[in-house]
Short mmCIF file of C-alpha atoms and ligand atoms in Angstrom, two decimals:
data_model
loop_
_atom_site.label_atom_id
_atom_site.label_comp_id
_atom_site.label_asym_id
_atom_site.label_seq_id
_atom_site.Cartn_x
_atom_site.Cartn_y
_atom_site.Cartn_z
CA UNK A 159 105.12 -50.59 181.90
CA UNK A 160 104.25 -52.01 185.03
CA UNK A 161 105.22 -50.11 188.21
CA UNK A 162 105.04 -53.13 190.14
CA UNK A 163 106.31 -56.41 188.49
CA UNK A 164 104.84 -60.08 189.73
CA UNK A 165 106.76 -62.63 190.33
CA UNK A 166 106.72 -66.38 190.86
CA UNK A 167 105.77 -67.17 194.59
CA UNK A 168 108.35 -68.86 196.90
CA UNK A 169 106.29 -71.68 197.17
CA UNK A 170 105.86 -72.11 193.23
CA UNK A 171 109.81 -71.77 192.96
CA UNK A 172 110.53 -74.37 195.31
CA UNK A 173 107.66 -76.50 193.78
CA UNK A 174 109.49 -76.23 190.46
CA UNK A 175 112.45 -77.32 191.98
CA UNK A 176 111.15 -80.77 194.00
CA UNK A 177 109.23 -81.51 191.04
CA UNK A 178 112.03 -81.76 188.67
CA UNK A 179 114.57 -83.21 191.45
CA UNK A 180 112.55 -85.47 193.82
CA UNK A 181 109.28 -85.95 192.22
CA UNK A 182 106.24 -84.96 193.60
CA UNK A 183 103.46 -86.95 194.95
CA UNK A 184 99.93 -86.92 192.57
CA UNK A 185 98.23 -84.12 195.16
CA UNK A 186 101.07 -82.22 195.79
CA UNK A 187 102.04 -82.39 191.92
CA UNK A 188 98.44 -81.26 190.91
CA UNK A 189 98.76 -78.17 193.45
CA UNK A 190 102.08 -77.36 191.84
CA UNK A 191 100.49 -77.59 188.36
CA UNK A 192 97.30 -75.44 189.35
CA UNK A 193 99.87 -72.95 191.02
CA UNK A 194 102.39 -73.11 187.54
CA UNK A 195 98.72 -72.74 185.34
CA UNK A 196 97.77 -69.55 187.55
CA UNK A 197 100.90 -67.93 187.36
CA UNK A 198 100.82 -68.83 183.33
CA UNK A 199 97.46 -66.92 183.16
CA UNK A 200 98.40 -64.13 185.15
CA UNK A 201 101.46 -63.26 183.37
CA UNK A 202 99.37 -63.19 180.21
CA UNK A 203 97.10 -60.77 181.53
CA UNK A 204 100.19 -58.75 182.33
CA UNK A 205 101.39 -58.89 178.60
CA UNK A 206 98.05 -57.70 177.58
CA UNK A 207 98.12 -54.86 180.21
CA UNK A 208 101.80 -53.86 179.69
CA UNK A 209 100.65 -52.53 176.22
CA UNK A 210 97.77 -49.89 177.71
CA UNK A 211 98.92 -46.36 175.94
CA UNK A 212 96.88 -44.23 178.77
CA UNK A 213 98.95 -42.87 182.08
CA UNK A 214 97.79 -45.47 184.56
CA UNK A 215 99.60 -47.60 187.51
CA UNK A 216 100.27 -50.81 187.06
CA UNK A 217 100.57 -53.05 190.25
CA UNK A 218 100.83 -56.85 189.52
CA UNK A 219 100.54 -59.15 192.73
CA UNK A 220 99.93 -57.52 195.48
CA UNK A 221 99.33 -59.39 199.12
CA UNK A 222 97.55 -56.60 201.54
CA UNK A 223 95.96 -57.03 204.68
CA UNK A 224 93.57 -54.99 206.86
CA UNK A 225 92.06 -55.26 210.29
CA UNK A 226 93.79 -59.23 210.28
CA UNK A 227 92.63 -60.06 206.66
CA UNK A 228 94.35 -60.71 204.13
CA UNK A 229 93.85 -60.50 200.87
CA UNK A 230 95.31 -60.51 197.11
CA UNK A 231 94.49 -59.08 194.22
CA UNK A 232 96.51 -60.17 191.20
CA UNK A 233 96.30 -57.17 189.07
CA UNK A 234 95.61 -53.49 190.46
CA UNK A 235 95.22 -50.36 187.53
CA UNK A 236 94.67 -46.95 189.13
CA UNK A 237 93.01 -44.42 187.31
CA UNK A 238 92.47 -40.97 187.81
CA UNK A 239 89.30 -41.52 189.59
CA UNK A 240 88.99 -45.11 190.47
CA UNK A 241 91.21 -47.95 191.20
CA UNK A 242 90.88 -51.14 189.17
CA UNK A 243 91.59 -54.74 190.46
CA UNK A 244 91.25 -57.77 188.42
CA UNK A 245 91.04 -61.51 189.79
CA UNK A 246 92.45 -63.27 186.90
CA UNK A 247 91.76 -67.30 186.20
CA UNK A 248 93.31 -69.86 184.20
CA UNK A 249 90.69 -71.90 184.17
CA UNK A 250 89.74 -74.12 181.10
CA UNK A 251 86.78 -76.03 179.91
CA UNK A 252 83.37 -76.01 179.82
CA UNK A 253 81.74 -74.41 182.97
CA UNK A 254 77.64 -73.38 184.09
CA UNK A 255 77.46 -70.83 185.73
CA UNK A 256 75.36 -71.34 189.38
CA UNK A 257 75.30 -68.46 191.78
CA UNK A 258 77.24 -70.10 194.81
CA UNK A 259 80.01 -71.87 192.55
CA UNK A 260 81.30 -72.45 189.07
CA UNK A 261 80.24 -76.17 188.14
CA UNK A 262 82.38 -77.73 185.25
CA UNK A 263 80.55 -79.63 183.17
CA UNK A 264 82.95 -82.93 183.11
CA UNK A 265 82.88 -82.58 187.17
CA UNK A 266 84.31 -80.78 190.02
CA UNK A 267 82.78 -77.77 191.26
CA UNK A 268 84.72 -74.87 191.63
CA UNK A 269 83.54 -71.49 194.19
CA UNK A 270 82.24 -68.81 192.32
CA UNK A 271 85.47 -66.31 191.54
CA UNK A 272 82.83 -62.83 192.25
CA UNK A 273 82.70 -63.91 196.57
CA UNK A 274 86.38 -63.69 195.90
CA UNK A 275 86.15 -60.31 194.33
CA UNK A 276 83.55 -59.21 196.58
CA UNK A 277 85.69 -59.93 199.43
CA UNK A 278 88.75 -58.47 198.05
CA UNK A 279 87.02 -55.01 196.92
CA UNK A 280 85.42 -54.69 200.91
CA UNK A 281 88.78 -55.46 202.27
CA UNK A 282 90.38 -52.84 199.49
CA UNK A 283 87.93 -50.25 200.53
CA UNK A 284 88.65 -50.58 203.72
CA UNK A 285 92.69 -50.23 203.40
CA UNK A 286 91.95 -47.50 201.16
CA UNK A 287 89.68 -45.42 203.60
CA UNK A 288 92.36 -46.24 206.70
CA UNK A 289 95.31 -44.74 204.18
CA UNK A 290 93.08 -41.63 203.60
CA UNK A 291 91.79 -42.18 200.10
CA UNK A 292 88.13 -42.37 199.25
CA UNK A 293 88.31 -43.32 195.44
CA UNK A 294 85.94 -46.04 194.06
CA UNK A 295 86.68 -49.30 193.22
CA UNK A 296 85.53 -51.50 189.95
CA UNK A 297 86.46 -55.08 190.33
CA UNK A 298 86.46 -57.67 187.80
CA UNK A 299 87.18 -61.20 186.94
CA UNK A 300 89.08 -61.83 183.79
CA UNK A 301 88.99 -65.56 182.14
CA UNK A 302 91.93 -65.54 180.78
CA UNK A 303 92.08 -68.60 178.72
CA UNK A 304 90.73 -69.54 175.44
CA UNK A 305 89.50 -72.36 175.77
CA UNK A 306 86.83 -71.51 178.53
CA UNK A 307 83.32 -70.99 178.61
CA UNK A 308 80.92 -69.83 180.98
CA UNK A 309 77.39 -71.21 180.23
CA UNK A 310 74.50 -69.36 181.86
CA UNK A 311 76.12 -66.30 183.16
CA UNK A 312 74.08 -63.36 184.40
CA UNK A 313 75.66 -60.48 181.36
CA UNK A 314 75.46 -57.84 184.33
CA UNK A 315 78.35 -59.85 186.57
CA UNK A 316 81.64 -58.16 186.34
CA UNK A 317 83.07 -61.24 183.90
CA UNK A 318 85.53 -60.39 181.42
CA UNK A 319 85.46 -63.66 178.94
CA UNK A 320 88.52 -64.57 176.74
CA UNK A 321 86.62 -62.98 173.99
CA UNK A 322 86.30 -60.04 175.43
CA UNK A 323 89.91 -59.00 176.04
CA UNK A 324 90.29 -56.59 173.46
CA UNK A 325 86.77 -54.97 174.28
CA UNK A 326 88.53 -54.57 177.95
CA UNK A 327 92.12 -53.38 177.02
CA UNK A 328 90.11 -50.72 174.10
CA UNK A 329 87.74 -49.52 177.45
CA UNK A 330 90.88 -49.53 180.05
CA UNK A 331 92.43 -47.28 176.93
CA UNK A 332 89.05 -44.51 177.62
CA UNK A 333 89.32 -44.10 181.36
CA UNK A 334 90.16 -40.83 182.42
CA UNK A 335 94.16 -40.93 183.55
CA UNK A 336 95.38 -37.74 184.70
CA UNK A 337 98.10 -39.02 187.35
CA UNK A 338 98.83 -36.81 189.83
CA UNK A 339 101.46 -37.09 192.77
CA UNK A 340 99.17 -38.09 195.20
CA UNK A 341 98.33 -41.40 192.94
CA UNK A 342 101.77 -42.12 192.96
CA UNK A 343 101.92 -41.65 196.60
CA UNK A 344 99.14 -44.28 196.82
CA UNK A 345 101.27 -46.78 194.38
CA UNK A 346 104.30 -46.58 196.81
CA UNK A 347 102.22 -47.14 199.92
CA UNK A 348 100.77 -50.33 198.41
CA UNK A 349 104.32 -51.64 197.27
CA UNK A 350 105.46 -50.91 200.39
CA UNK A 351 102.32 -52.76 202.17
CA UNK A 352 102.95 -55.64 200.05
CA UNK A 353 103.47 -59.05 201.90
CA UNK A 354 105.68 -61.72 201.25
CA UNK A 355 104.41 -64.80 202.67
CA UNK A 356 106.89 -67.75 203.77
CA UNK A 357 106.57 -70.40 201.53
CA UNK A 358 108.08 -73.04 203.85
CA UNK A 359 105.60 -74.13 206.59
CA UNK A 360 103.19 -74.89 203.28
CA UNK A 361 105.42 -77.70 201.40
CA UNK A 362 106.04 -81.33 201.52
CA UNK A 363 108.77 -82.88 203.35
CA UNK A 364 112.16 -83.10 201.99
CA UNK A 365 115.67 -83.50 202.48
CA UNK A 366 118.90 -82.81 200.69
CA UNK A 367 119.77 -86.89 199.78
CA UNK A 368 116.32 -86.95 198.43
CA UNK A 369 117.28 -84.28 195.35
CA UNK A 370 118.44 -85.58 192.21
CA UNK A 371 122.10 -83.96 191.76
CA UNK A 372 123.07 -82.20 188.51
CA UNK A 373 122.71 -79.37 186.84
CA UNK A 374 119.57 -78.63 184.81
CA UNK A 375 118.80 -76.17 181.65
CA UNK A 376 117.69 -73.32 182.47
CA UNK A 377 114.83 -73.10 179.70
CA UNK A 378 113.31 -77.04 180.16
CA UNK A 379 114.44 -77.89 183.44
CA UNK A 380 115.61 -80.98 181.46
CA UNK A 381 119.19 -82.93 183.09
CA UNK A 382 120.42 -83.73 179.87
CA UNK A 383 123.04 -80.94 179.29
CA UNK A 384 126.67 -81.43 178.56
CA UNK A 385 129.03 -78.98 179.67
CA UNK A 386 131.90 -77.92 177.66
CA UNK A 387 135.38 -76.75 179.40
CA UNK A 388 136.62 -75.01 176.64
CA UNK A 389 133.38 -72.79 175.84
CA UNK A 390 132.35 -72.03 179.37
CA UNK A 391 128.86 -73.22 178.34
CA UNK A 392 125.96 -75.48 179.26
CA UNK A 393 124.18 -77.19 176.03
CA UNK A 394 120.98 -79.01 176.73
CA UNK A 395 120.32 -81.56 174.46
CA UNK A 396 116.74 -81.37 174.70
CA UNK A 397 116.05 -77.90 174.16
CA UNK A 398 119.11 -77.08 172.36
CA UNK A 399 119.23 -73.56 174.60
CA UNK A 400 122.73 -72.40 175.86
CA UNK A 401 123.78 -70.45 179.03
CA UNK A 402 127.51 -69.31 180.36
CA UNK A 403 128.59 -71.80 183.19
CA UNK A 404 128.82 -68.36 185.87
CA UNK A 405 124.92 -68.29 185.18
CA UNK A 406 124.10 -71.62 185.49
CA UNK A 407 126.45 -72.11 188.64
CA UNK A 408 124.70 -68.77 190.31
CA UNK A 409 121.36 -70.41 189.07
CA UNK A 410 122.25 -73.59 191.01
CA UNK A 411 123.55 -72.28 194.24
CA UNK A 412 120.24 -70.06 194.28
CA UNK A 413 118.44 -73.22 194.47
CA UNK A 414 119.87 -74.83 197.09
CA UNK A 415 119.59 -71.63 199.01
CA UNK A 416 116.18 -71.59 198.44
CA UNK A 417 115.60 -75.08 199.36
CA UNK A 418 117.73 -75.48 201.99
CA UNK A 419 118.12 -71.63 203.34
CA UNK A 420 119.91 -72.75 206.51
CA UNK A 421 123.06 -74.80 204.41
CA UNK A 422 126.27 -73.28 204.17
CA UNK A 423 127.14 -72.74 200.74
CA UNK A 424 130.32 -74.42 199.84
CA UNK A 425 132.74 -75.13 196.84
CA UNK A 426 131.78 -78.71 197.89
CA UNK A 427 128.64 -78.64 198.24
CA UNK A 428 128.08 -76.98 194.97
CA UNK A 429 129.95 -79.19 193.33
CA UNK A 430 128.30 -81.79 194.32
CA UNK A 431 124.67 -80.57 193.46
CA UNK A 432 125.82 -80.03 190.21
CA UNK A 433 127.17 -83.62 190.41
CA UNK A 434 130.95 -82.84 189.68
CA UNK A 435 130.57 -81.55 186.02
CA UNK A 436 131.96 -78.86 186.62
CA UNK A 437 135.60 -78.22 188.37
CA UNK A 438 135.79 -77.25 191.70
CA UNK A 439 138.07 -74.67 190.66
CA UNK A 440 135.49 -73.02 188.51
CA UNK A 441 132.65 -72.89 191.03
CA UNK A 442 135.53 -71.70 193.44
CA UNK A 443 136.19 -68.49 191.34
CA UNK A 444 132.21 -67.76 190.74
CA UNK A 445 131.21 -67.86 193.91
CA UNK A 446 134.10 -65.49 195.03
CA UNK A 447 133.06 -63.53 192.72
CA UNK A 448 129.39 -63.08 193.60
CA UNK A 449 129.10 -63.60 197.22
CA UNK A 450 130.62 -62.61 200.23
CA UNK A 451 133.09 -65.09 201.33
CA UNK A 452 133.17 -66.54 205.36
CA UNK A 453 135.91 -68.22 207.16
CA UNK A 454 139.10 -69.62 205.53
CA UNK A 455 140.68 -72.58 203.23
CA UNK A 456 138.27 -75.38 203.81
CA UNK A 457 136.51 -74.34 206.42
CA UNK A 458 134.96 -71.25 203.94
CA UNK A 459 131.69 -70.42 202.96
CA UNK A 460 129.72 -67.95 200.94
CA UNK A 461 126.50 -65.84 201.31
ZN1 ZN B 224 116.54 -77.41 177.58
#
């Protein structure tokens, strides 16, 4: 089991959100694709990860930053006697491998992922030495995807290749993992180095009149759900996936805090993002319920 679990970035969430609500423009839509394709790939490398048997620490996303640099490294293992951190991409296609960039054979030219990793493992080595720890590191970039290939690549890089996933979870299996506290001591100190950056100064203009009110299923992001009184439930009609009105209300409100994290939450205002579906009396008794109440009769609002 992971010790440290990843999850989506600010930016992606609210991405997510202004797609599905306002639209998104064809660059920023193509950012939030490449940023919902990387998380995809990332996550899949943690499902392959989360099944290692050996007694190893598992720290998924982590943001760092020595001497002014920062840097991230999207999946850390520590061993016994080395630390691990993999760069993991989503990428897919046909690629050639040239040693200054990754050229894709139907195109664009992306940089070569190893003066990522290069950077990454100096800046790691550095942290590392400034916390007191001299323990080696062993990068790698892992290809996550099925459907790539790598012509022309050098066997000696540190590539792992889609077909070689097993190969890498069978040799993560054989590396010496006798934990001891002071590993775990390193774990925490990472976690609790770990940066969280703001997503808003990186995101394209937007305004509450510009979101499209109502509320959405929680599994397809489709609008199409009907809400029924009498079962407490949401129904999309897409998807066919259920969820208890208290979620789906909490869900709601936790978007338009995100979006908007200076608006007063109100009965109101709820009920009008979730464009008056649901009674005012019901989102009145959830969000009593689960937040702190402010103020009194109409003037009242929630955090
Ligand atoms: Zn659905």
């Amino acid at each position: 089991m992971a010790y440290k679990n990843r999850n989506e970035s600010g930016e992606l969430l609210i991405l997510r959100i202004l797609n599905r609500r306002m639209g998104l423009k064809a660059e920023e839509q193509k950012k939030y694709l490449n940023l919902e394709k990387g998380f995809k790939g990332e996550t899949q490398f943690d499902e392959l990860t989360e099944n290692l048997q050996s007694q190893c620490i598992i720290l998924n996303e982590l943001l760092l930053e020595v001497n002014e640099s920062k840097f991230q490294i999207d999946t850390t293992i520590i061993f016994q006697d080395a630390i691990y951190p993999f760069e993991v991409k989503n990428y897919d296609g046909d690629f050639i491998y040239k040693p200054d960039r990754l050229k894709k054979i139907s195109g664009k030219d992306y940089k070569n992922p190893l003066d990522q990793l290069k950077r990454t493992q100096f800046l790691f080595s550095q942290l590392l030495q400034n916390l007191g720890y001299n323990i080696p590191i062993e990068g790698s970039v892992v290809f996550i995807n099925p459907e790539f290939t790598l012509y022309e690549a050098p066997p000696n890089k540190p590539f792992v290749f889609p077909t070689q996933l097993n190969q890498l979870i069978k040799k993560l299996e054989k590396v010496p993992a006798k934990l001891t506290n002071r590993h775990f001591k390193l774990a925490d100190k990472l976690v609790s180095l770990h940066q969280i950056e703001s997503p808003y100064t990186r995101l394209p203009p937007y305004d509450y009149n510009q979101q499209k009110k109502g509320i959405t299923c929680a599994k397809c992001n489709s609008f199409n759900v009907t809400f029924s009184t009498g079962a407490r439930k949401v129904f999309c009609d897409i998807c066919e996936c259920e969820e208890g009105i208290e979620s789906a209300i909490l869900r709601n409100v936790e978007e338009i805090k995100l979006l908007f994290p200076d608006i007063k939450i109100t009965t109101n205002l709820v009920y009008e993002w979730c464009s008056g579906v649901v009674a005012k009396k019901t989102i009145k008794k959830y969000l009593k319920k689960n937040y702190q109440s402010i103020g009194n009769k109409k003037y009242t609002y929630y955090i």
